XYZ file of C-alpha atoms in Angstrom:
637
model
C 36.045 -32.815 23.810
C 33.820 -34.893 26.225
C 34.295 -37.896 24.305
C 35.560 -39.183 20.972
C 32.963 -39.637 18.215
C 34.915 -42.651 16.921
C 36.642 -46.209 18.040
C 37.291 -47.281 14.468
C 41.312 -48.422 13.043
C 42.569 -45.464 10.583
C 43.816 -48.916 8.868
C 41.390 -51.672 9.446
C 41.752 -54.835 8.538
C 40.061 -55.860 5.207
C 37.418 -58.795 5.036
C 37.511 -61.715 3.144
C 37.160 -61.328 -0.234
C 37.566 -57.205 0.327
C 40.812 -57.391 -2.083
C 38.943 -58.940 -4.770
C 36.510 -56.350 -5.062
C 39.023 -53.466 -4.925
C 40.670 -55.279 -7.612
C 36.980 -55.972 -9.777
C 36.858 -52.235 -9.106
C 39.863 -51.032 -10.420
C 39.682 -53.531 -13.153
C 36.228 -51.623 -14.166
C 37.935 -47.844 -13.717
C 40.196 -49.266 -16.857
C 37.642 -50.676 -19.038
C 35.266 -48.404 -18.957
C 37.181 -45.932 -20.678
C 38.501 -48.803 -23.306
C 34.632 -49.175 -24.087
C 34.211 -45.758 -25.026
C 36.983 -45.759 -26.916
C 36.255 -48.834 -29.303
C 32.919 -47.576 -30.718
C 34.088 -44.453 -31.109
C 37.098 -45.378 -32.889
C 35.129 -47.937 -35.024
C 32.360 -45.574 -35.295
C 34.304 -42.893 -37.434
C 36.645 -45.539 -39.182
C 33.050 -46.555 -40.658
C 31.948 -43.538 -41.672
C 35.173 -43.209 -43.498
C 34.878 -46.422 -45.301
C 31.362 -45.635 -46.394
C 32.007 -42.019 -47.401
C 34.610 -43.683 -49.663
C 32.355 -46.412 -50.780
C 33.520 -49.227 -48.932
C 29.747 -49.444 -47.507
C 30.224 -52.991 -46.804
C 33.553 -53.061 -44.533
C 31.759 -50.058 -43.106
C 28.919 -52.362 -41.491
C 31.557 -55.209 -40.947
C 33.545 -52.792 -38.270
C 30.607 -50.932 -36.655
C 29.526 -54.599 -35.600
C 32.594 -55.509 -34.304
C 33.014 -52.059 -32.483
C 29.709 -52.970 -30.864
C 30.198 -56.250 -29.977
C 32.764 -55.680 -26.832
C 30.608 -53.794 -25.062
C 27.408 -55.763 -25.332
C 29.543 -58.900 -24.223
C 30.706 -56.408 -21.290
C 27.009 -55.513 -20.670
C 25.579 -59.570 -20.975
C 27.852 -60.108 -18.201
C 26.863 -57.294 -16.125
C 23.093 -58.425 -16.193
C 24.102 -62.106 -15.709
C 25.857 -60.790 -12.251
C 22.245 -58.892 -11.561
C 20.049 -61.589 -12.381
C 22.243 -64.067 -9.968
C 21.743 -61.340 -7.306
C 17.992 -61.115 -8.151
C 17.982 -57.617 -9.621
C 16.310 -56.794 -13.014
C 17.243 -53.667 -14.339
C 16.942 -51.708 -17.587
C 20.254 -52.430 -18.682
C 18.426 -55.453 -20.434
C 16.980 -53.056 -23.072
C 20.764 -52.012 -23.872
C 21.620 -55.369 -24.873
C 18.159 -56.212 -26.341
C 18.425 -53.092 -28.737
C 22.273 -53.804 -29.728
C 21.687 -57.247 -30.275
C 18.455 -56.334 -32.385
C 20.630 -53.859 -34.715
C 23.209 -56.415 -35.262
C 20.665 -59.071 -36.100
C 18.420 -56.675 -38.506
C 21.976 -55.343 -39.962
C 21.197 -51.797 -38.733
C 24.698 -51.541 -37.416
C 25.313 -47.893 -37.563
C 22.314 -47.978 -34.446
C 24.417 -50.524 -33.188
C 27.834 -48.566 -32.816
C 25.874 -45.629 -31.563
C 23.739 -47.335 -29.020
C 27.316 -49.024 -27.581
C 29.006 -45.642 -27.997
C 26.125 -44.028 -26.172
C 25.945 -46.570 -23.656
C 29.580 -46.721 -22.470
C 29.925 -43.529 -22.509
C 26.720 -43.490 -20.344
C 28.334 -45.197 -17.887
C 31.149 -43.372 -17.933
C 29.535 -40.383 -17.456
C 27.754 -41.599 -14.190
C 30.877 -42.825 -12.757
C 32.873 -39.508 -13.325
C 29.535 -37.625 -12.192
C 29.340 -39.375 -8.605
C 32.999 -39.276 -7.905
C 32.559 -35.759 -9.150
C 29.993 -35.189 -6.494
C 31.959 -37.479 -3.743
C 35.181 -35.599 -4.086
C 34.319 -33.764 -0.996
C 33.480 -37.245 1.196
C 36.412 -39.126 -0.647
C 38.609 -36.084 0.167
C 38.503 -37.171 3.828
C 39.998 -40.644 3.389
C 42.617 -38.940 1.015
C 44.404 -36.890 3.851
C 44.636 -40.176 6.005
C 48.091 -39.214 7.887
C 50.040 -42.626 8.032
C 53.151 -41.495 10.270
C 54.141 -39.069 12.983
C 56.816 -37.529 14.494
C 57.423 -38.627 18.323
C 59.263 -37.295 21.104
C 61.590 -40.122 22.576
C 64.168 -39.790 24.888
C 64.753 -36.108 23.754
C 64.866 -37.170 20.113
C 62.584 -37.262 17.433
C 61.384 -40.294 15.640
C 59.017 -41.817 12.823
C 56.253 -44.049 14.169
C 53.483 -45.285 12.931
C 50.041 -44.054 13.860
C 48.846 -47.818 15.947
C 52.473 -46.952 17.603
C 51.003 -43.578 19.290
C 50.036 -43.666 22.867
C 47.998 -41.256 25.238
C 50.334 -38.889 26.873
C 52.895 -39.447 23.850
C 54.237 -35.990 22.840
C 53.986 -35.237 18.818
C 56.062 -32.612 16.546
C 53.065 -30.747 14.475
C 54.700 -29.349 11.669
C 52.901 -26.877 9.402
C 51.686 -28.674 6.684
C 50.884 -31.509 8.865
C 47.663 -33.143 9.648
C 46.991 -34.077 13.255
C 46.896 -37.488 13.544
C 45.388 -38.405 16.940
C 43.331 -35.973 19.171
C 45.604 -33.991 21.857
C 45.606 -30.444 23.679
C 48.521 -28.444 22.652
C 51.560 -28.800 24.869
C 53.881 -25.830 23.688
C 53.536 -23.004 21.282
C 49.874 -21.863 19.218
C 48.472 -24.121 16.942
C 46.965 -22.254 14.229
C 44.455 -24.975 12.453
C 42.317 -25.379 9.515
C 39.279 -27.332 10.930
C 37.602 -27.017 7.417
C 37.894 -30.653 6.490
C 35.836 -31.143 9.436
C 33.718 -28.974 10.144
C 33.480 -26.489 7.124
C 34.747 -23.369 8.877
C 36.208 -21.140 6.142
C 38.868 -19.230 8.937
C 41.543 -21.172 10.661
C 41.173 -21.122 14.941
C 43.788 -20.825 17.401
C 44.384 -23.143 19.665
C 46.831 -22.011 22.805
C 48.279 -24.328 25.859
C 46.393 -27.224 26.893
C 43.127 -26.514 24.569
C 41.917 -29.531 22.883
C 42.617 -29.971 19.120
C 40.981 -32.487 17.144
C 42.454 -35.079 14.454
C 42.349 -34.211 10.938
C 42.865 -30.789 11.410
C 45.502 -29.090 9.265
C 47.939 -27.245 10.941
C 48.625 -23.966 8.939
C 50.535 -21.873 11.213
C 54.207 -22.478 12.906
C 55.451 -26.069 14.766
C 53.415 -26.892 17.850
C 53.833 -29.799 19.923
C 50.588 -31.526 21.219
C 49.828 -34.383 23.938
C 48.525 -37.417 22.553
C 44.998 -37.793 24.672
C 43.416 -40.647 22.448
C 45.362 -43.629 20.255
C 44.637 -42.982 16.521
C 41.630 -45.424 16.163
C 40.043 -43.698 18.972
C 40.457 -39.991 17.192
C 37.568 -38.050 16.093
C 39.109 -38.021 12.438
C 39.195 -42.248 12.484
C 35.400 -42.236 13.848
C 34.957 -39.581 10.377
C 36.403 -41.815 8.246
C 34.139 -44.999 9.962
C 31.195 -42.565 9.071
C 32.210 -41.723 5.522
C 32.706 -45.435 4.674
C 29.357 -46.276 6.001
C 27.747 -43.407 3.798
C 29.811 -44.670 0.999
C 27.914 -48.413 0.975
C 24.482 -47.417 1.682
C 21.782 -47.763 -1.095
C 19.215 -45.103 -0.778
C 15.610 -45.922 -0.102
C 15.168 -43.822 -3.600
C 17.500 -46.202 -5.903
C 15.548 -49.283 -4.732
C 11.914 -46.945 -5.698
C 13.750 -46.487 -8.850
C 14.410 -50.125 -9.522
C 10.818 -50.110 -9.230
C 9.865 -47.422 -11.605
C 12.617 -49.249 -13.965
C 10.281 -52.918 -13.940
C 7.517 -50.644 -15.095
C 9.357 -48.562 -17.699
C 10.676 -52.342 -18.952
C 7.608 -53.285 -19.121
C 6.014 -50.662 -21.348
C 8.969 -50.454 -23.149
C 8.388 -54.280 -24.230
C 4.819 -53.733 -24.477
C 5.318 -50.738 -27.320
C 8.280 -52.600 -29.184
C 6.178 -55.817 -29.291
C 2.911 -53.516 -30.373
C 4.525 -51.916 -32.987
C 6.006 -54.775 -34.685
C 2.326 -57.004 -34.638
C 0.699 -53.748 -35.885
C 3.478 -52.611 -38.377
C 4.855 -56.009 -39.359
C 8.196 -54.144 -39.871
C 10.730 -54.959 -36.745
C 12.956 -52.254 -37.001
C 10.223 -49.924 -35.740
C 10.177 -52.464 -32.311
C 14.065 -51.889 -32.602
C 13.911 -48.447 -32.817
C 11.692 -48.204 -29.813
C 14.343 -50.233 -27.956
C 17.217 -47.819 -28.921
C 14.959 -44.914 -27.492
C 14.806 -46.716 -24.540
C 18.289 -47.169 -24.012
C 19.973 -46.646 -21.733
C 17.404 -45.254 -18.769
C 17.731 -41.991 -17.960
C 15.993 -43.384 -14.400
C 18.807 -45.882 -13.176
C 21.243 -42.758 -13.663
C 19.731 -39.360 -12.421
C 18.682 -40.957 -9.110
C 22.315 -42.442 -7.551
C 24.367 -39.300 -8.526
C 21.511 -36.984 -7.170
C 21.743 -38.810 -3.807
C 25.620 -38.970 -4.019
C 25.570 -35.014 -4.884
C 23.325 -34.714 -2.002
C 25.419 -36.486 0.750
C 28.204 -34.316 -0.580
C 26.591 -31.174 -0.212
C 25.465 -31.961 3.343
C 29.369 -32.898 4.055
C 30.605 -29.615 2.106
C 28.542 -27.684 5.423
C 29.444 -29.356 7.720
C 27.341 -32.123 7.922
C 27.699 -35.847 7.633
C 24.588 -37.931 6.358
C 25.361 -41.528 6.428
C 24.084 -42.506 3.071
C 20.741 -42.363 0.658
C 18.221 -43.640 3.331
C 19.004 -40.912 6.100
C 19.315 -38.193 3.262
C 15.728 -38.986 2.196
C 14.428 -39.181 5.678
C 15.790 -36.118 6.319
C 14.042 -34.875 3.415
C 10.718 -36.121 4.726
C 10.574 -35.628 8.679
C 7.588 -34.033 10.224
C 8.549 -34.043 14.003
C 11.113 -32.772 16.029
C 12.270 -34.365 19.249
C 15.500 -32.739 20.781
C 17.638 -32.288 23.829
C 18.349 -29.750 26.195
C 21.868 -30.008 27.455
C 24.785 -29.715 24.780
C 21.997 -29.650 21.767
C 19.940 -26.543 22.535
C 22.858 -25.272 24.845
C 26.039 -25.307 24.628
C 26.552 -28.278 27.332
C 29.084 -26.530 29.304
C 28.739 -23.536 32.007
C 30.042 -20.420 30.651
C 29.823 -17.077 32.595
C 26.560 -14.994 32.060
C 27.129 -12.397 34.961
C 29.767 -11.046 37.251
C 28.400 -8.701 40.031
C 31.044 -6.366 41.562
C 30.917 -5.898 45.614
C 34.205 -4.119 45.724
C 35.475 -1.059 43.213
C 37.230 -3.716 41.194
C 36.031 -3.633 37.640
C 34.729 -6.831 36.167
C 37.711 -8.177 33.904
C 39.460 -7.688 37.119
C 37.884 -9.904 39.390
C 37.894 -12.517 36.462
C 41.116 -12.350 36.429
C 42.096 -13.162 39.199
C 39.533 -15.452 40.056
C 40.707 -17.559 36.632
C 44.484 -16.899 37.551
C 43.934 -18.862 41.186
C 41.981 -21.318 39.019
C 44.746 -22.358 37.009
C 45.842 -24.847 40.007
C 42.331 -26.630 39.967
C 41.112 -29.166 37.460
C 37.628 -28.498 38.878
C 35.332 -28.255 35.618
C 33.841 -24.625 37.011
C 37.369 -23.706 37.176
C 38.681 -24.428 33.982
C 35.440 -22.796 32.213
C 36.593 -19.564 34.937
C 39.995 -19.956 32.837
C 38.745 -20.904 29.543
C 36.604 -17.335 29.601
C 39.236 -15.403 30.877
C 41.553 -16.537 28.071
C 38.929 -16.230 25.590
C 38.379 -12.675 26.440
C 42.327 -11.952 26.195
C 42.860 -11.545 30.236
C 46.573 -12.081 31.022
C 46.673 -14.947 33.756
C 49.196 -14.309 36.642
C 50.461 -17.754 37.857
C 49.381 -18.206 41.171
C 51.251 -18.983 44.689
C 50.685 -20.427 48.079
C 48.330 -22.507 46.782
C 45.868 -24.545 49.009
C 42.700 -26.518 47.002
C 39.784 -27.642 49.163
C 38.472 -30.147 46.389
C 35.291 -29.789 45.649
C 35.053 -26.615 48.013
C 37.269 -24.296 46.679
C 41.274 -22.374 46.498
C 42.858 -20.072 48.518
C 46.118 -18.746 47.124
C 47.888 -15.641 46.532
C 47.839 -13.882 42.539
C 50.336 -10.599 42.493
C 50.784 -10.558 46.073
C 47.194 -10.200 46.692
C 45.163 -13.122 49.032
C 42.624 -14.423 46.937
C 39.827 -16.984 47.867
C 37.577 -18.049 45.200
C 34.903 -20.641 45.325
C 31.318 -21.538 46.460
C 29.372 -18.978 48.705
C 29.495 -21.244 51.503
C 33.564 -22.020 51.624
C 34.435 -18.145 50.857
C 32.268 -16.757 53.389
C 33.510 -19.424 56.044
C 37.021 -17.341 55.456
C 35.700 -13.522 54.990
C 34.026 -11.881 58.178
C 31.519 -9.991 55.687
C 31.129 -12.857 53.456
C 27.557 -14.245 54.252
C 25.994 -11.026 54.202
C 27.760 -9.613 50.791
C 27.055 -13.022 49.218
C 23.690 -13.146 50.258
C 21.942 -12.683 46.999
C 19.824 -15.161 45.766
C 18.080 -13.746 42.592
C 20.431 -16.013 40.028
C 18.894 -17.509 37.178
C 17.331 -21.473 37.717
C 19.988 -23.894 37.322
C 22.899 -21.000 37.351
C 26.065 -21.809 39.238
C 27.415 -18.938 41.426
C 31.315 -18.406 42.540
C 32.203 -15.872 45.467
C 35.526 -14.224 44.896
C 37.043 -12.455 47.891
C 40.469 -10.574 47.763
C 42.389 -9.661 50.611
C 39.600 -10.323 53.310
C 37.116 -8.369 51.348
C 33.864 -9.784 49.364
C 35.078 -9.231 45.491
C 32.451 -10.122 43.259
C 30.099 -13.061 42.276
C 30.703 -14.966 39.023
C 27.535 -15.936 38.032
C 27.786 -19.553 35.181
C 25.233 -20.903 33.203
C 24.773 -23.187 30.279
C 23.419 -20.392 27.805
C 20.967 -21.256 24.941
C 22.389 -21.166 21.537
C 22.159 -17.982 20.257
C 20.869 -19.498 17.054
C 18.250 -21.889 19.131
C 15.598 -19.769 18.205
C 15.876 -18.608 14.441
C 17.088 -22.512 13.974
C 13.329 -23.806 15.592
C 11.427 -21.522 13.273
C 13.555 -22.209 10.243
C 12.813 -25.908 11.030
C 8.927 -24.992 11.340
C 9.326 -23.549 7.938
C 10.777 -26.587 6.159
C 7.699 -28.239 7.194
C 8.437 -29.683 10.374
C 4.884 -29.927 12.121
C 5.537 -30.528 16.088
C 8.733 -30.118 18.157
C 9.537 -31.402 21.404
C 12.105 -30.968 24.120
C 13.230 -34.085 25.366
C 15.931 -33.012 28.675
C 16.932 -35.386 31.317
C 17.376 -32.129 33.450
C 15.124 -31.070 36.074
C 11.401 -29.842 35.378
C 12.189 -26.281 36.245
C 15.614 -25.787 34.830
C 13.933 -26.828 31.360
C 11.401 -24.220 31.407
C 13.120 -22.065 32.003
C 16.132 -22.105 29.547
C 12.740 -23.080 26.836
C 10.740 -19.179 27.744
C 10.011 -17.706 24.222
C 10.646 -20.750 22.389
C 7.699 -22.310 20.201
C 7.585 -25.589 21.390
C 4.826 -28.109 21.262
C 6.010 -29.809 24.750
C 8.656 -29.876 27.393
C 9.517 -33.257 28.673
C 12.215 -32.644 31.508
C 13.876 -35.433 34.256
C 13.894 -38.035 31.265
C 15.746 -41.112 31.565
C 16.889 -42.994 28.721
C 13.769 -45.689 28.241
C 11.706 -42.974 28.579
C 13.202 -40.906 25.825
C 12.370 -43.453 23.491
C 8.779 -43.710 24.456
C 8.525 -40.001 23.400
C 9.770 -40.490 20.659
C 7.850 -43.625 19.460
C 4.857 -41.819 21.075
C 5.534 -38.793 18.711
C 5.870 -41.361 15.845
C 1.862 -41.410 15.310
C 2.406 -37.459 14.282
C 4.386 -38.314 11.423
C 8.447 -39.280 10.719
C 10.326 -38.227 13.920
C 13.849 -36.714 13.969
C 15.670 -36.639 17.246
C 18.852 -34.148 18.163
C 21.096 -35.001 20.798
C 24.939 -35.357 21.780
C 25.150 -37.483 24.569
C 25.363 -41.116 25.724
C 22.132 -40.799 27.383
C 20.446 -39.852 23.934
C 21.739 -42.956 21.828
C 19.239 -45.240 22.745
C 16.487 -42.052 21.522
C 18.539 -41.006 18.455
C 18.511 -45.374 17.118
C 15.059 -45.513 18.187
C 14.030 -41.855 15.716
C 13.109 -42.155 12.025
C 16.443 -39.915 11.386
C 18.831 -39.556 14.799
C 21.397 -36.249 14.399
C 24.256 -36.131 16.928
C 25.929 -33.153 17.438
C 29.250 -34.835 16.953
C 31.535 -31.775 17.455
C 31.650 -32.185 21.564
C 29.477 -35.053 21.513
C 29.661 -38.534 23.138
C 30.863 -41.768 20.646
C 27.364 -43.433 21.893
C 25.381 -41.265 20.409
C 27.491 -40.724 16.842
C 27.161 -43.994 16.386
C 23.449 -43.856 16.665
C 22.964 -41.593 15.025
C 22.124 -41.117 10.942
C 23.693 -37.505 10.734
C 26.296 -36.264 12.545
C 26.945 -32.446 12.657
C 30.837 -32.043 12.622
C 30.775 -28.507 13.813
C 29.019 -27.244 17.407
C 26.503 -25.278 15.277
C 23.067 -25.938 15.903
C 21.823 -23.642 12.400
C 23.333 -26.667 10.190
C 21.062 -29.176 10.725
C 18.367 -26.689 8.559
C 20.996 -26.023 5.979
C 21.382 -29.567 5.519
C 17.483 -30.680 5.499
C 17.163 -27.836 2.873
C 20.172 -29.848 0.938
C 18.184 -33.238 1.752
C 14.687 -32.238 0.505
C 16.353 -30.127 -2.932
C 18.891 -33.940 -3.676
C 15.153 -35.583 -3.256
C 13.692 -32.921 -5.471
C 15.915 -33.254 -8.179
C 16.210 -36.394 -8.199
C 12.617 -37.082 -8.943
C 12.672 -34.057 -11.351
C 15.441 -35.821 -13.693
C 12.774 -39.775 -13.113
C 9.788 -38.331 -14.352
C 11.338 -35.423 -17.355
C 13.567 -38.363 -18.223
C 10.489 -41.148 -18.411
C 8.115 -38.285 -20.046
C 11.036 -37.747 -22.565
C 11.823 -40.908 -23.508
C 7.963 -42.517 -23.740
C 7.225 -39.607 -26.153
C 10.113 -40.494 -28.369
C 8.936 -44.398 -27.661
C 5.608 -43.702 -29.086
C 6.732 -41.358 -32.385
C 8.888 -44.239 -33.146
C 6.370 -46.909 -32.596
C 4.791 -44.414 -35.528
C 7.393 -44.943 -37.974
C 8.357 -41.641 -37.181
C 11.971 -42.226 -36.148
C 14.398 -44.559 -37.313
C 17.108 -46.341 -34.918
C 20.016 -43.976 -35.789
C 17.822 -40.965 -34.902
C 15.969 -42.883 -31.807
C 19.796 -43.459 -30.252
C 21.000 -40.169 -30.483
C 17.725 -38.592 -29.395
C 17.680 -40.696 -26.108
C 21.285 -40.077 -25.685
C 20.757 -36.160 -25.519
C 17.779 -36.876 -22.697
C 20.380 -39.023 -20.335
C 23.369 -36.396 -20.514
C 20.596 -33.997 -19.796
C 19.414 -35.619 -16.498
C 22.404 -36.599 -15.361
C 23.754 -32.782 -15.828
C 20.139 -32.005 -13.614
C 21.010 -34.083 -11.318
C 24.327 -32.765 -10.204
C 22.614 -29.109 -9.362
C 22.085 -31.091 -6.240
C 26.125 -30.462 -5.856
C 25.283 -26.656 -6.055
C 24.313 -23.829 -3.773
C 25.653 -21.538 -1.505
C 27.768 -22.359 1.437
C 27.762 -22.069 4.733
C 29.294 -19.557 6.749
């Protein structure tokens, strides 16, 4: 990896007054339950003294059933008025309080049975659809094993230095990011990235934190401390998402101000045209509670889980609804559209050595040089299953090139100019100058002879296309390529792509003028992955980082960050944004429509409190059951 996406503690420190509200919160996790319990207890010991003709005691214990959890709910809306917020939990306690005061206390019991359990339901339904974000935090490693002095010890992760050398056990989860030092690490990334299949990762290849090591003992090198560690800038992320209020939940505070108002408006009409109250209480118990204040937060919550279920981490309500809405596309070039690292797209034989061969032993001399064109010579070679001869007699112009013997056979491998300074038919065999714009070319020669050419690249995604027209078809109106690379190279790696314009040679100011430029056309999303893009990707509507290989600048800009180097995501995960967003809205207005019918036929006379409570408490299980389809759908490959 380039750079870690993340400078965050595994174990920060907690702010003041950060205790008290984990203790307020686990202090709710065990009442809630206790308030579903007491009215449903007192609500069938009732019915039993009134089916025995005790009607009297039968009254006396659905009110007191019913009076805990209005004095739990007059304190919650005290806490929301002293933090300005006016919700519809104020029709709850209205529509008890009315039913105890107008003795209809079998209402009562069943509009604080309803309630609590209303609540209860939302909270089991979002950390039903968080499990997958919450899962994250949950495989935290504290401890790991450290070579010292030829022994093993226990440390702590903050103990863990770069260059430290870890035991990986199978079973374990890596704590800090490394490259493997001895044996294969077998790991599943899936955690991280969503891949279903485990990878292999052999000597010296990077591994990441939070990966799960499902194959034999490996022992890696320690290349970042643990609060530098791609899993510790996850976690920073998935906290973040955690506290955000969507844009969404604040427009349904709104729609609940108007909803309070007509439902005081219809309760107050029907008692001045009726003269009977119970009708205005029995619009309040229809009312109650609002199906509004509970579709919207788990459909967001089951939305940000489904994006992190493929692979993709949304950092709360307000970037999954942007992402829902964007109309513009401004993205990179390097390590967004491409890959962001050369990889070989040609090797041209001058010799009767076949292809594999004279990447083998170009890659094998290569091995001595921690030139970046060399190691992606090795990296292919491995990758294609070439068996690597170690090399001899080594001598590394840096810069230049390597001379060196592999099996007893001189090999020079390097640019055109340093290999044909040491082969007598070198500048005429090497000659050749039909290689793609922006290509990098490496001469092999073996014993005196001109080998072959190795001809590198930074390839376009395979995907870059079918992603750009998938994007087009989920409504996004204009795209733009945004590359600080030169004019030419970018028009050429863009042929046969649909794009609106091609902005190349790009520094970072001017970036964000595109994109604020573009920003007249409609909400603008920006993809990039490097440090160079973080000012553009803070400056967007919505920034997405490709966090996978990605620099920590720009994951930190960003609102999404795609944990996997897959490109075809981002689609999968607007598709997830716009159906959350879709949903959501579905389970406002069916719930509203509902529940201002059953408002009005009560207003009538038509329905009575007992019948109003249990009618409005089939319409809120019903949303809230709509709203977690945002959790569903199929996965990503």
């Amino acid at each position: 990896m380039s750079e870690n996406p993340g400078t965050a503690s595994l174990s920060p420190p907690q702010p003041p007054g950060r205790a008290s509200t984990i203790s307020l919160q686990a202090l709710h996790r065990l009442i809630r339950p206790a308030l579903v319990v007491l009215p449903a207890l007192g609500l069938l010991l009732g019915l039993g003294f009134h089916l025995t003709g005790a009607a009297p005691w039968a009254g006396t214990i659905w009110a007191v059933a019913t009076v805990p959890v209005l004095g739990a709910l007059l304190i919650e809306i005290i806490a929301s008025l002293r933090r300005g917020e006016v919700g519809l939990d104020i029709v709850a306690a209205l529509s008890m309080t009315g039913a105890l005061l107008f003795g209809e206390n079998l209402a009562a019991v069943i509009v604080a049975l309803m309630y609590a359990g209303g609540q209860y339901l939302e909270s089991f339904a979002e950390r039903r659809a968080s499990r997958e974000m919450t899962s994250l935090l949950a495989r935290v490693p504290r401890t790991a094993l450290r070579y010292r002095d030829g022994l093993l010890e226990e440390v702590g992760l903050d103990a863990i230095e770069p260059w430290d050398r870890l035991l990986i056990r199978r079973g374990d989860v890596v704590p800090v990011d490394g490259t493997v030092a001895e044996g294969v690490a077998i790991l599943d990334q899936s955690a991280l990235t969503g891949e279903s299949l485990p990878v292999q990762r052999v000597s010296q290849e990077a591994v990441m934190s939070g990966a799960t090591n499902v194959g034999d003992a490996f022992e890696l090198t320690a290349t970042y401390r643990a609060a530098e560690s791609t899993y510790a800038g996850i976690i920073r992320l998935v906290q973040a998402a955690q506290a955000s209020k969507a844009p969404m939940t604040r427009l349904a505070d709104r729609f609940a101000m108007v909803f309070l108002a007509l439902t005081i408006v219809l309760a107050g009409g029907a008692w001045l045209w009726s003269g009977d109250p119970i009708r205005a209480l029995a619009v309040l118990v229809i009312a109650t509670p609002c199906p509004l204040i509970l579709a919207v937060p788990v459909a967001i919550v089951s939305g940000v889980s489904r994006a992190a279920g493929i692979g993709v981490l949304v950092k709360g309500g307000k970037a999954l609804e942007m992402l829902a809405r964007v109309q513009v596309l401004v993205i990179d070039k390097t390590g967004t559209l491409t890959h962001g690292q050369a990889r070989i797209v040609e090797i041209r034989t001058l010799s009767g050595l076949p292809a594999d061969e004279i990447l083998r032993l170009a890659a094998s001399l290569d091995q001595a040089s921690k030139h970046v064109i060399a190691q992606a010579l090795v990296t292919d070679a491995r990758a294609k299953g070439l068996r690597l001869s170690p090399p001899a007699e080594v001598e590394d112009v840096p810069g230049e090139g390597l001379v060196g013997t592999v099996d007893g056979r001189r090999v020079v491998v390097g640019g055109i100019r340093f290999v044909s300074q040491r082969v007598p038919e070198g500048a005429r065999s090497f000659s050749r100058d039909d290689y793609a714009v922006g290509s990098v070319v490496v001469a092999l020669a073996v014993d005196g002879e001109p080998a072959g050419l190795l001809v590198l690249a930074d390839p376009l995604r395979s995907e870059a296309a079918q992603v750009l027209d998938s994007l087009r078809h989920l409504g996004i109106a204009r795209i733009i390529l945004a590359s600080g690379d030169r004019q030419d190279v970018a028009e050429a790696v863009t042929v046969g792509l649909h794009f609106d314009a091609v902005h190349a040679e790009l520094t970072p100011d001017r970036k964000i003028a595109i994109v604020k430029t573009e920003s007249r056309n409609g909400p603008v999303m920006m993809i990039g992955d490097g440090v160079n893009d973080a000012p553009a990707l803070a400056a967007a509507d919505l920034g997405i980082a490709m966090g996978a290989k990605g620099a920590a600048a720009s994951a930190e800009a960003a609102d999404v960050v795609v944990l996997m180097d897959r490109l075809d995501k981002i689609p999968l995960a607007m598709e997830a944004a716009r159906r959350s967003r879709r949903i959501a809205l579905q389970s406002v207005y069916a719930g509203i429509g509902l529940s201002v019918i059953g408002m009005i036929v009560a207003a009538l006379g038509y329905l009575g409190p007992v019948q109003g409570a249990l009618i409005q408490e089939v319409i809120d299980v019903a949303v809230i059951l709509n709203a977690l389809r945002a959790l569903w759908g199929p996965r990503a490959s």
